[in-house]
Amino acid sequence: MKVAADEPQPKKMKLEEKALSENLLFGMGNPLLDICAVVDKDFLDKYGLKANDQIMAEDKHKELFDELVKKFKVDYHAGGSTQNSVKVAQWMIQKPYKVGTFFGCIGTDKFGEILKKKAEEAHVDAHYYEQSEQPTGTCAACITGDNRHVEEVVSQGDCPVDSHKKGHRSLVANLAAANCYDQGKHLDLKENWQLVEKAKVYYIAGFFLTVSPEAILKVATQASENNKIFCTNLSAPFISQFYKEPLMKVMPYVDILFGNETEAATFAREQGFETEDIKEIARKAQALPKVNTKRPRVVVFTQGHEDTIMATADEVLSFPVIEIDQTKIVDTNGAGDAFVGGFLSQLLSDKPLEECIRAGHYSAHVVIRRAGCTLPEKPDFK
Ligand SMILES: Nc1ncnc2c1ncn2[C@@H]1O[C@H](COP(=O)(O)OP(=O)(O)OP(=O)(O)O)[C@@H](O)[C@H]1O
Ligand SMILES: *[C@@H]1O[C@H](CO)[C@@H](O)[C@H](O)[C@H]1NC(C)=O
Ligand SMILES: *[C@@H]1O[C@H](CO)[C@@H](O)[C@H](O)[C@H]1NC(C)=O
């Protein structure tokens, strides 16, 4: 009480200064329901999965999802990379609600209902394109690891992954409805496009390049023409490898490029950068051609427990992550998404880039101590 009474004036002023409005952050991506389970090696072998990987479901994975649910104890979480980041940004901001907007496609089914409910609970302004031909997308997280820790946490109803030591995670995404995002039937509608125009920061992870590169380009061009901030993520090695052309079509509009070390390495190889040095890769990606030259590109690469690298037009810097006793890590799944969410939350109030990174490290630090990309009630970021 005393403390609050000491300086009520400046605190209030500061709050007013920082007030954000609805729909300032626009995200678009693949809304997926994550299905997590600890599986055995036979299961991975049967479906030709690597212990640590991230792939798209193919024909041979058709039965995987049913078998996973039948054979193993599973947990469901609302997911999808971009949706997770928007959710984390909104959590960092807290109020007002609905600073974050999210577009994506779901089915008119039970999983779709769950996703809608989760978005609402997270106070994200989700406007899904709903269609009945395809079911809501899913992402199987197949966890293996002989460590007891894994079994223990799972039996408590959580979904652990520590790709560093304890367990391995193989992700298989079945986009289904997410793949059916229809620009003409959703993004282009007047009331939806108005939400796009309302935003000042945009985030569409590279994964969405497999769904609608045209929709990404439309949003990115709008951002560029109005000197607003468009951000994307390398998302996974297969994006740099197999969606190189659409990725490089969007790149000239990218103001902030995110990625982790593995994704950066693949991107560099595909682009013929001829270097494996992460700082050098960041510098080269920063210098790729750009349309809006008023805003030089910023490149941010995370490296798990190692320093995060940031390249601006002037310099390449590294920032240590928040130190954590590695045994306290429950699940690094979603760490990257959380980092991006924290970063964006500060970017929205025009904070310096160093502050954005600090917030990214903070939210990632929170998420890795919990199962999945879940969050406590409130952040404690100062
Ligand atoms: N072992 C760790 N110790 C401390 N911090 C970590 C660790 N792993 C992740 N982090 C935090 O999370 C951020 C993102 O991590 P990372 O680069 O592993 O993302 P990622 O590989 O994309 O994660 P994921 O794909 O599992 O979501 C790091 O910058 C750091 O802040
Ligand atoms: C980076 O992300 C990829 C998925 O894109 C993942 O397979 C890989 O393990 C991550 N790298 C690190 C070092 O965490
Ligand atoms: C997106 O960017 C973050 C931060 O640079 C990175 O950790 C992550 O691996 C990238 N990909 C995904 C799927 O989050």
mmCIF file with all atom_site columns, C-alpha atoms in Angstrom, residues 38 73-75 148-160:
data_model
loop_
_atom_site.group_PDB
_atom_site.id
_atom_site.type_symbol
_atom_site.label_atom_id
_atom_site.label_alt_id
_atom_site.label_comp_id
_atom_site.label_asym_id
_atom_site.label_entity_id
_atom_site.label_seq_id
_atom_site.pdbx_PDB_ins_code
_atom_site.Cartn_x
_atom_site.Cartn_y
_atom_site.Cartn_z
_atom_site.occupancy
_atom_site.B_iso_or_equiv
_atom_site.pdbx_formal_charge
_atom_site.auth_seq_id
_atom_site.auth_comp_id
_atom_site.auth_asym_id
_atom_site.auth_atom_id
_atom_site.pdbx_PDB_model_num
ATOM 1  C CA . VAL A 1 38  ? 5.524  -40.700 -25.532 1.00 0.00 ? 38  VAL A CA 1
ATOM 2  C CA . LYS A 1 73  ? -1.710 -41.835 -23.695 1.00 0.00 ? 73  LYS A CA 1
ATOM 3  C CA . VAL A 1 74  ? -2.083 -38.508 -25.449 1.00 0.00 ? 74  VAL A CA 1
ATOM 4  C CA . ASP A 1 75  ? -2.518 -34.858 -24.486 1.00 0.00 ? 75  ASP A CA 1
ATOM 5  C CA . ARG A 1 148 ? 12.398 -41.803 -16.398 1.00 0.00 ? 148 ARG A CA 1
ATOM 6  C CA . HIS A 1 149 ? 11.814 -38.082 -16.192 1.00 0.00 ? 149 HIS A CA 1
ATOM 7  C CA . VAL A 1 150 ? 9.931  -38.236 -19.469 1.00 0.00 ? 150 VAL A CA 1
ATOM 8  C CA . GLU A 1 151 ? 7.646  -41.012 -18.266 1.00 0.00 ? 151 GLU A CA 1
ATOM 9  C CA . GLU A 1 152 ? 7.027  -39.289 -14.968 1.00 0.00 ? 152 GLU A CA 1
ATOM 10 C CA . VAL A 1 153 ? 5.981  -35.975 -16.408 1.00 0.00 ? 153 VAL A CA 1
ATOM 11 C CA . VAL A 1 154 ? 3.791  -37.627 -18.978 1.00 0.00 ? 154 VAL A CA 1
ATOM 12 C CA . SER A 1 155 ? 2.004  -39.701 -16.392 1.00 0.00 ? 155 SER A CA 1
ATOM 13 C CA . GLN A 1 156 ? 1.126  -36.407 -14.746 1.00 0.00 ? 156 GLN A CA 1
ATOM 14 C CA . GLY A 1 157 ? -0.689 -35.436 -17.878 1.00 0.00 ? 157 GLY A CA 1
ATOM 15 C CA . ASP A 1 158 ? 2.003  -33.204 -19.316 1.00 0.00 ? 158 ASP A CA 1
ATOM 16 C CA . CYS A 1 159 ? 3.944  -33.433 -22.495 1.00 0.00 ? 159 CYS A CA 1
ATOM 17 C CA . PRO A 1 160 ? 7.671  -33.149 -21.994 1.00 0.00 ? 160 PRO A CA 1
#
